[in-house]
Short mmCIF file of C-alpha atoms in Angstrom, two decimals:
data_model
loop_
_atom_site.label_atom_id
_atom_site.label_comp_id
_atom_site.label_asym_id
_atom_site.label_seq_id
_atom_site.Cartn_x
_atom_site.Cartn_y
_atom_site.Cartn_z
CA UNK A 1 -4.70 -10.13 -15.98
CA UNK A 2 -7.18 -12.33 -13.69
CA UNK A 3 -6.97 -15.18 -11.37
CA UNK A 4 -5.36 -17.67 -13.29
CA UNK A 5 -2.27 -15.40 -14.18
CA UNK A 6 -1.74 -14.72 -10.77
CA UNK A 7 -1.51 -18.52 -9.85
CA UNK A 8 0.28 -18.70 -12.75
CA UNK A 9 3.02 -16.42 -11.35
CA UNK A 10 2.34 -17.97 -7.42
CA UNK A 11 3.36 -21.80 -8.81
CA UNK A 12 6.19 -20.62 -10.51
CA UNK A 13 7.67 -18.65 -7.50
CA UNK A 14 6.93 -21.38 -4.86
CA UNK A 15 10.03 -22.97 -4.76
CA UNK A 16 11.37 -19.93 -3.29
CA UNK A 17 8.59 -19.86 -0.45
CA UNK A 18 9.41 -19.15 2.86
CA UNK A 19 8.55 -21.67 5.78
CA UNK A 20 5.34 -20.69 6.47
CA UNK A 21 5.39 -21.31 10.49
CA UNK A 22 7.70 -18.70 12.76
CA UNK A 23 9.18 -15.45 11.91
CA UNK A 24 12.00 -14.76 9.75
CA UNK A 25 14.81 -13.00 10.95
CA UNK A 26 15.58 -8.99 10.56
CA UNK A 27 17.84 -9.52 7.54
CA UNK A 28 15.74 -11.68 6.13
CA UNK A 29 12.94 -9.51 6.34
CA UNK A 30 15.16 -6.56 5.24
CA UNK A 31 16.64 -8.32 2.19
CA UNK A 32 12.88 -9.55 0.90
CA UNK A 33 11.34 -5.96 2.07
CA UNK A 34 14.11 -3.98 -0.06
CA UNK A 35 14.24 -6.58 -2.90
CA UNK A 36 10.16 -6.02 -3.06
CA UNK A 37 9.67 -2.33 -2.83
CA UNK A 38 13.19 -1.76 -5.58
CA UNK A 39 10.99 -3.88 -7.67
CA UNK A 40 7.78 -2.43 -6.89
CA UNK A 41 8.81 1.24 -6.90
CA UNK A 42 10.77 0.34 -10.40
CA UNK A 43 7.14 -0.28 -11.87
CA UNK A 44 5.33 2.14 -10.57
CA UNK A 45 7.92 4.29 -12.15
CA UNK A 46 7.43 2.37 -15.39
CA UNK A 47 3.70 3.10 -15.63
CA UNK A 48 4.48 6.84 -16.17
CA UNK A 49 7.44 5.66 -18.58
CA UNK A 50 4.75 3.95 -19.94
CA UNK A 51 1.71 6.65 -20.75
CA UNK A 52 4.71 9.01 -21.95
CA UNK A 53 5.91 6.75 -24.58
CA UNK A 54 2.65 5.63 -25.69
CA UNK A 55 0.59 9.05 -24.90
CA UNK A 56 1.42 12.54 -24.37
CA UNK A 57 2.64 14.64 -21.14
CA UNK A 58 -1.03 15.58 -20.81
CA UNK A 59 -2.28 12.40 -20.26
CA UNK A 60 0.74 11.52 -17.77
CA UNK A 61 -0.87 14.65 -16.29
CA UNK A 62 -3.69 13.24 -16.50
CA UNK A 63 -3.19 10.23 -14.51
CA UNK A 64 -0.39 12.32 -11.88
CA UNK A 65 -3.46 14.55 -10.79
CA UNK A 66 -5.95 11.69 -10.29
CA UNK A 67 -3.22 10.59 -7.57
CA UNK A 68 -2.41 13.33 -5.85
CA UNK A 69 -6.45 13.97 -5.58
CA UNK A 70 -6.98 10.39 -4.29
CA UNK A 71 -3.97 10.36 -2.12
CA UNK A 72 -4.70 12.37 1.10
CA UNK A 73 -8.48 11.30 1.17
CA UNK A 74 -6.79 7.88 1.34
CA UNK A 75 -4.25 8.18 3.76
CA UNK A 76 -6.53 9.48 6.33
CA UNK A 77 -9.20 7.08 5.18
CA UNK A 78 -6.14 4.45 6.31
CA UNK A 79 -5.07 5.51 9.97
CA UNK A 80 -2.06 4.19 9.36
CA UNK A 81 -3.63 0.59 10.26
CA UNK A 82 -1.08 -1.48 9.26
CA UNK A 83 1.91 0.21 11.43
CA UNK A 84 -0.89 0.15 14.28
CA UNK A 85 -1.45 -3.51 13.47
CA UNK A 86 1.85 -4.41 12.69
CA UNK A 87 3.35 -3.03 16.33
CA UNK A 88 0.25 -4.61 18.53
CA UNK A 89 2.57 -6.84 20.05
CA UNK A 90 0.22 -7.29 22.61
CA UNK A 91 -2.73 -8.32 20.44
CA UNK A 92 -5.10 -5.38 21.84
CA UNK A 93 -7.00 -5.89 18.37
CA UNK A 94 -6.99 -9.02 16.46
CA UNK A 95 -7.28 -8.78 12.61
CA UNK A 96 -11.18 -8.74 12.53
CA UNK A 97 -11.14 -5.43 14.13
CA UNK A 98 -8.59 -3.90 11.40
CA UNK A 99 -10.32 -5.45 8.87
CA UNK A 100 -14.26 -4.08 9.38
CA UNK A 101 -12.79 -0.36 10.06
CA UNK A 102 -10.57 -1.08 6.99
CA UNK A 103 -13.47 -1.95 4.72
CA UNK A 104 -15.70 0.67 6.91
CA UNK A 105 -12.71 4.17 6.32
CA UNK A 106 -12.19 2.96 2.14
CA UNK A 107 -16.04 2.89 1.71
CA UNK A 108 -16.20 6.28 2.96
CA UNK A 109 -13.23 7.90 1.07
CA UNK A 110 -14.54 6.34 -2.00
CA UNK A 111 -17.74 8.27 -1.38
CA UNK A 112 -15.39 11.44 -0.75
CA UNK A 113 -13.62 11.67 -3.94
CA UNK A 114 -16.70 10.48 -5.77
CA UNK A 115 -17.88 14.21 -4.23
CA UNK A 116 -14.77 16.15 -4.90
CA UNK A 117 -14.77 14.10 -8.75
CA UNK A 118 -18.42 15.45 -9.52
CA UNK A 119 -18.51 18.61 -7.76
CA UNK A 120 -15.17 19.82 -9.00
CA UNK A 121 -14.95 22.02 -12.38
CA UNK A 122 -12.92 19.22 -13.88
CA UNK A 123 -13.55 17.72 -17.09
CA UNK A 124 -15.85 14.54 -17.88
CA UNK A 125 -12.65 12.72 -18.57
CA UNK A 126 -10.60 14.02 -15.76
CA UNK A 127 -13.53 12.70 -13.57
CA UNK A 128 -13.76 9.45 -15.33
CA UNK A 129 -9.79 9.14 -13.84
CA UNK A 130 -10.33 10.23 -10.21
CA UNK A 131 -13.15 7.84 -9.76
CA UNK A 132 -10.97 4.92 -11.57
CA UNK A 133 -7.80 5.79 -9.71
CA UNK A 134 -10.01 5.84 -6.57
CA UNK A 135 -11.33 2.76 -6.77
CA UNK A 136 -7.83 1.20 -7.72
CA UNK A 137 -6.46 2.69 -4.46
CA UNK A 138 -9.66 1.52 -2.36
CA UNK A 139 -8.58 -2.06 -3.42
CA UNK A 140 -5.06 -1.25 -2.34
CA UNK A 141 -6.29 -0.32 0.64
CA UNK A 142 -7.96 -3.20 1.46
CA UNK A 143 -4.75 -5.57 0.80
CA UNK A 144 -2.77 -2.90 2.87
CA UNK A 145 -4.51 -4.69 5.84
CA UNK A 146 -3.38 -7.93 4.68
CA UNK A 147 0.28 -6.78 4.88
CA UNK A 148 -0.53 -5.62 8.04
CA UNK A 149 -1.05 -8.71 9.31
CA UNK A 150 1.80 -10.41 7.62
CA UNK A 151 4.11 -7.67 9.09
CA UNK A 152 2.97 -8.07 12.41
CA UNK A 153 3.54 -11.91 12.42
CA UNK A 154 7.65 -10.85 10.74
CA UNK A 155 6.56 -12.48 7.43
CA UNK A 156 8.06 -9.65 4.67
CA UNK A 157 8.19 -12.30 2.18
CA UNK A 158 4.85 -12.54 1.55
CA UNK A 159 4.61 -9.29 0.95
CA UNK A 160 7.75 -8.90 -0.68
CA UNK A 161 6.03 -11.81 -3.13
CA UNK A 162 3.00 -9.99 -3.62
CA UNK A 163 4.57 -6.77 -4.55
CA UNK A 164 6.67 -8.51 -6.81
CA UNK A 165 3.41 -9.88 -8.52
CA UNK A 166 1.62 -6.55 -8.84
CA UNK A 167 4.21 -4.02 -9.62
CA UNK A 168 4.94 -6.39 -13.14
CA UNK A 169 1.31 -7.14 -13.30
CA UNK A 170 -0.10 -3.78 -12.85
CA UNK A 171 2.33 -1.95 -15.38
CA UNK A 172 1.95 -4.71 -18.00
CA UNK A 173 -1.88 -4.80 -17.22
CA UNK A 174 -1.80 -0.43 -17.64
CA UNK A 175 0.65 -0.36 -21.03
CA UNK A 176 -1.82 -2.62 -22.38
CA UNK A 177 -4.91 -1.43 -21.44
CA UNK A 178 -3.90 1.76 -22.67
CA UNK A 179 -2.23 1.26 -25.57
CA UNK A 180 -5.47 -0.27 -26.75
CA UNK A 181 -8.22 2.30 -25.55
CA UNK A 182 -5.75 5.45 -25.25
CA UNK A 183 -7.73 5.98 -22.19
CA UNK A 184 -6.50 6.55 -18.54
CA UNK A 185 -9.13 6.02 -16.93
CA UNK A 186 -9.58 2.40 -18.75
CA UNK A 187 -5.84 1.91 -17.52
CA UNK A 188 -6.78 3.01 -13.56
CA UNK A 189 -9.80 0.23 -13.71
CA UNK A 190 -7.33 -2.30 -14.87
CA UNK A 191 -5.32 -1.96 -12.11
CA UNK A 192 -8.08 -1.91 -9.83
CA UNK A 193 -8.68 -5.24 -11.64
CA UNK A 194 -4.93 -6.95 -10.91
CA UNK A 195 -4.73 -5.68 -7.70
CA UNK A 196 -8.39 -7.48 -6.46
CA UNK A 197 -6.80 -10.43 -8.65
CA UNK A 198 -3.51 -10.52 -6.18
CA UNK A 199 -5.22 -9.68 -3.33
CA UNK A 200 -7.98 -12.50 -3.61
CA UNK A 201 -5.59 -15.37 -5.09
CA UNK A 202 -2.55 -14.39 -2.72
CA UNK A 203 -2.93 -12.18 0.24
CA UNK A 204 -6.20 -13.37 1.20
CA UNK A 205 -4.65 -17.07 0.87
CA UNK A 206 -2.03 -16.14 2.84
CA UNK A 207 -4.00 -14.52 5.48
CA UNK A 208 -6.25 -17.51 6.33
CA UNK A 209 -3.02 -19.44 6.38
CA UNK A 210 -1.46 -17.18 9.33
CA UNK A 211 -4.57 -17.43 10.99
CA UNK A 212 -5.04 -20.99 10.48
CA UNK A 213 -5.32 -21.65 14.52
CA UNK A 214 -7.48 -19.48 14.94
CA UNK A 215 -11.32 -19.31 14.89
CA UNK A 216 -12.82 -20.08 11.00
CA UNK A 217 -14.42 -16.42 11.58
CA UNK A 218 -10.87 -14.43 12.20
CA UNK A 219 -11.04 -13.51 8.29
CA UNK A 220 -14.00 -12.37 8.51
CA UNK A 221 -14.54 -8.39 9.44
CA UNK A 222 -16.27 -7.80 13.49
CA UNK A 223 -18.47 -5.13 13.23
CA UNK A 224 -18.44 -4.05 17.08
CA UNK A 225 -19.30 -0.57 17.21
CA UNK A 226 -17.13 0.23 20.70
CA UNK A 227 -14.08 -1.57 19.54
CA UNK A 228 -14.09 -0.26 15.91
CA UNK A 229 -15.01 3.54 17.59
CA UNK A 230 -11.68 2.43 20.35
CA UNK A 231 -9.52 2.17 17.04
CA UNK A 232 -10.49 4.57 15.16
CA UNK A 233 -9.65 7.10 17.94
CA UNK A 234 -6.17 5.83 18.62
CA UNK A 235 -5.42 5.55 15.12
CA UNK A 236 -6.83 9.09 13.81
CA UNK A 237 -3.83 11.09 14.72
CA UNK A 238 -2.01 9.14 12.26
CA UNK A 239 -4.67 9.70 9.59
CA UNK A 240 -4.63 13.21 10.53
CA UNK A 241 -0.83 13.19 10.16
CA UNK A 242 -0.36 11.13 6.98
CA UNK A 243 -2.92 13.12 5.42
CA UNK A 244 -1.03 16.51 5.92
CA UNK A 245 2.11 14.79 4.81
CA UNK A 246 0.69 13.62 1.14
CA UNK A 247 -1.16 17.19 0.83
CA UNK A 248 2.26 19.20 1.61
CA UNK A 249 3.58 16.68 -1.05
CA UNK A 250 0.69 17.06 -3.64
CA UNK A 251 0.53 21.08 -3.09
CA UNK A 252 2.65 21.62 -5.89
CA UNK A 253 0.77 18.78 -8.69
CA UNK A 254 -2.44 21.08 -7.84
CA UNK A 255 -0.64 24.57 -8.45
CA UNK A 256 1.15 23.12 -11.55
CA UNK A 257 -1.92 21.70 -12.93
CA UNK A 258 -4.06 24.90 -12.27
CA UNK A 259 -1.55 27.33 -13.82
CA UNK A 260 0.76 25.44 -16.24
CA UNK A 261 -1.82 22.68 -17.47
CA UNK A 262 -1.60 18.93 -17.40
CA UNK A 263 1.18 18.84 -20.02
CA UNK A 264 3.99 20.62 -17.33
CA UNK A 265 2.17 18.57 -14.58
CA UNK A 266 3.30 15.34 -16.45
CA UNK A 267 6.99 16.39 -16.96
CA UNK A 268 7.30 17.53 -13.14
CA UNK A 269 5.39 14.13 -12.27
CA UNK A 270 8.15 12.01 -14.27
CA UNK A 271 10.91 14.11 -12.69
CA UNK A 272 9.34 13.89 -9.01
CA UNK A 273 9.31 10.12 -9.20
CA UNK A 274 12.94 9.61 -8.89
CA UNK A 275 12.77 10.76 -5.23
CA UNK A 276 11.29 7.40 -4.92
CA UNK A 277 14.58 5.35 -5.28
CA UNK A 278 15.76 7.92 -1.86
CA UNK A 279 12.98 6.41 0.39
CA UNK A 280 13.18 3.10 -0.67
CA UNK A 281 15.62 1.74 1.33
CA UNK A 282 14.74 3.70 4.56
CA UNK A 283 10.94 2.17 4.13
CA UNK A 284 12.16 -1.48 3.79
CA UNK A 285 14.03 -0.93 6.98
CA UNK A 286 11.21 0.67 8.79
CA UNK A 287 8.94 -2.02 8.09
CA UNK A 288 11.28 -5.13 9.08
CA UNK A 289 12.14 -3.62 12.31
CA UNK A 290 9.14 -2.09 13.18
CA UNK A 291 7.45 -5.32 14.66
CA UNK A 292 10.88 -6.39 16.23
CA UNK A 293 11.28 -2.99 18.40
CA UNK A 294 7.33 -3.25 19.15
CA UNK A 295 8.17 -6.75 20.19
CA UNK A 296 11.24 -5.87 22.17
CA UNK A 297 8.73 -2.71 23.95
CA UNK A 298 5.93 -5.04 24.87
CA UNK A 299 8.75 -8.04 26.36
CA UNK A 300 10.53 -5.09 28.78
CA UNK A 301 13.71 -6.03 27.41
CA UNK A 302 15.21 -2.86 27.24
CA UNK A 303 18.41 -3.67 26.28
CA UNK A 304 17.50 -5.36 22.96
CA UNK A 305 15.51 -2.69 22.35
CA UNK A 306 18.35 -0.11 22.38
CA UNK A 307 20.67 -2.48 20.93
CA UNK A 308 18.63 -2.59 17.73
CA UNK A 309 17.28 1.24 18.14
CA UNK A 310 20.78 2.13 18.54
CA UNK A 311 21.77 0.07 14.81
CA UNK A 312 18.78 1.48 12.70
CA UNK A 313 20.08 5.10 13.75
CA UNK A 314 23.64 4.21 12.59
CA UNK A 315 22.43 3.10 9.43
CA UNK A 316 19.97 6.15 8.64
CA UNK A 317 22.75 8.42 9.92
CA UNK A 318 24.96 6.48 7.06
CA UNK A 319 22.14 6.54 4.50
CA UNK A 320 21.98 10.06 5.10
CA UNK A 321 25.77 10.48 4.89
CA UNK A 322 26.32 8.98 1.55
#
């Protein structure tokens, strides 16, 4: 599940590469955003296929609650960076600034739910999960800022690409892993493990290739204290918000699991995941157009603006029709 797989993967897909130099256009973006997150959202669904075929509804439990737990200490921890990043049409930030309070917000919510693992009356193994599935979405987090970047600059496909090598990665990685130790938490480190794989042998390639003409140092984090504090503080509503959101969502995992067990919490997880398939589609065309409207904003043009505004609404309304 290392390095060399992932090239592996890369060399055979490069044929279908993108040009590498200008934007792509909104249906191309769409069609590689939608084509991506089916995939991706397909596996992620697959892992929980996967622990209930090879485990038992307690363990899918198991692994559900170590989500939900992680999730809002995440999403605030994230500030919703990459829409911030991807819609800075005007380049108030460059990518060094997103990067050090990236790698500044995931250290801290690691330490977080390290605290809420150990100090909660959970069980050794239950802790052994949160602090596995924590450190799998810390790594996530960290190539979230990656995609930010490659959002920004209207390049989907290379995001689209690198979902398409973790979802399959990360569930064959997870059956495996499991089906060999019978241990979740085992399976969370291993996709910890193909995630830093993808996001070191891809996105990081990637990103040093978008910022090719710029200084060597643009990869690199910028610890400045007044810029980083300047972000933080326009981006912490969002945190605030997205937080909220994934709590209202996880509410009912937490009541589940503390009155029914883990056993009903794994059934109700399996179920819950088809809502997934909904939101797919109205995510992929959030994130194509996103950049394109902030664009449009930042130009004055007005009219192209609306024009577009004006044919995301008729799909949604259409979406939500059907």
């Amino acid at each position: 599940m290392g390095e060399g797989l992932v090239h592996g993967v890369i060399a055979r897909t490069r044929a279908f590469a993108a040009p590498r130099d200008g934007r792509l256009s909104l249906r191309a973006n769409f069609s590689w955003t939608f084509v991506g997150n089916v995939v991706y959202a397909a596996c992620q669904w697959g892992m929980l296929t996967a622990l209930a075929k090879l485990g038992t509804p307690e363990l899918v439990g198991q692994f559900s609650l170590g989500l939900a737990v992680t999730a809002p200490v995440m999403m605030l921890a994230n500030l919703q960076l990459r829409a911030i990043q991807a819609t800075d049409a005007r380049r108030d930030y460059e990518f060094a600034d997103y990067y050090a309070l990236r790698l500044l917000t995931s250290g801290l919510a690691l330490l977080v739910i390290a605290g809420i693992a150990l100090l909660s009356s959970y069980r050794a193994e239950m802790v052994a999960v949160i602090l596995a599935l924590g450190l799998y979405k810390g790594v996530q987090s960290i190539g979230d800022v990656y995609h930010g970047l490659m959002q920004g600059r209207e390049r989907m496909d290379l995001i689209s690409r690198a979902l398409l090598l973790k979802g399959p990665l990360a569930l064959l990685a997870l059956a495996l892993v499991f089906y060999l130790t019978r241990s979740v938490a085992w399976a969370g480190l291993a996709l910890a493990v193909v995630y830093l794989a993808v996001l070191l042998a891809y996105e990081r390639r990637n990103a040093r290739a978008l910022l090719a003409d710029e200084a060597p140092q643009a990869l690199r984090p910028r610890w400045q204290l007044r810029r980083l504090a300047a972000l933080s503080w326009l981006a912490l509503p969002l945190g605030l918000v997205m937080m909220l959101i994934s709590l209202n969502g996880n509410i009912p995992r937490y009541a589940i699991e503390r009155y029914l067990g883990q056993g009903e919490l794994g059934i109700f997880a399996a179920m819950a995941s088809l809502k997934v398939v909904g939101t797919t589609f109205v995510g992929a065309l959030g994130q194509s157009a996103s950049p394109r409207l902030a664009a449009y904003y930042a130009e004055g043009d007005g009219a192209a603006f609306r024009r577009l505004l004006a044919r995301l609404i008729a799909i949604g309304a259409g979406l939500g029709g059907l």
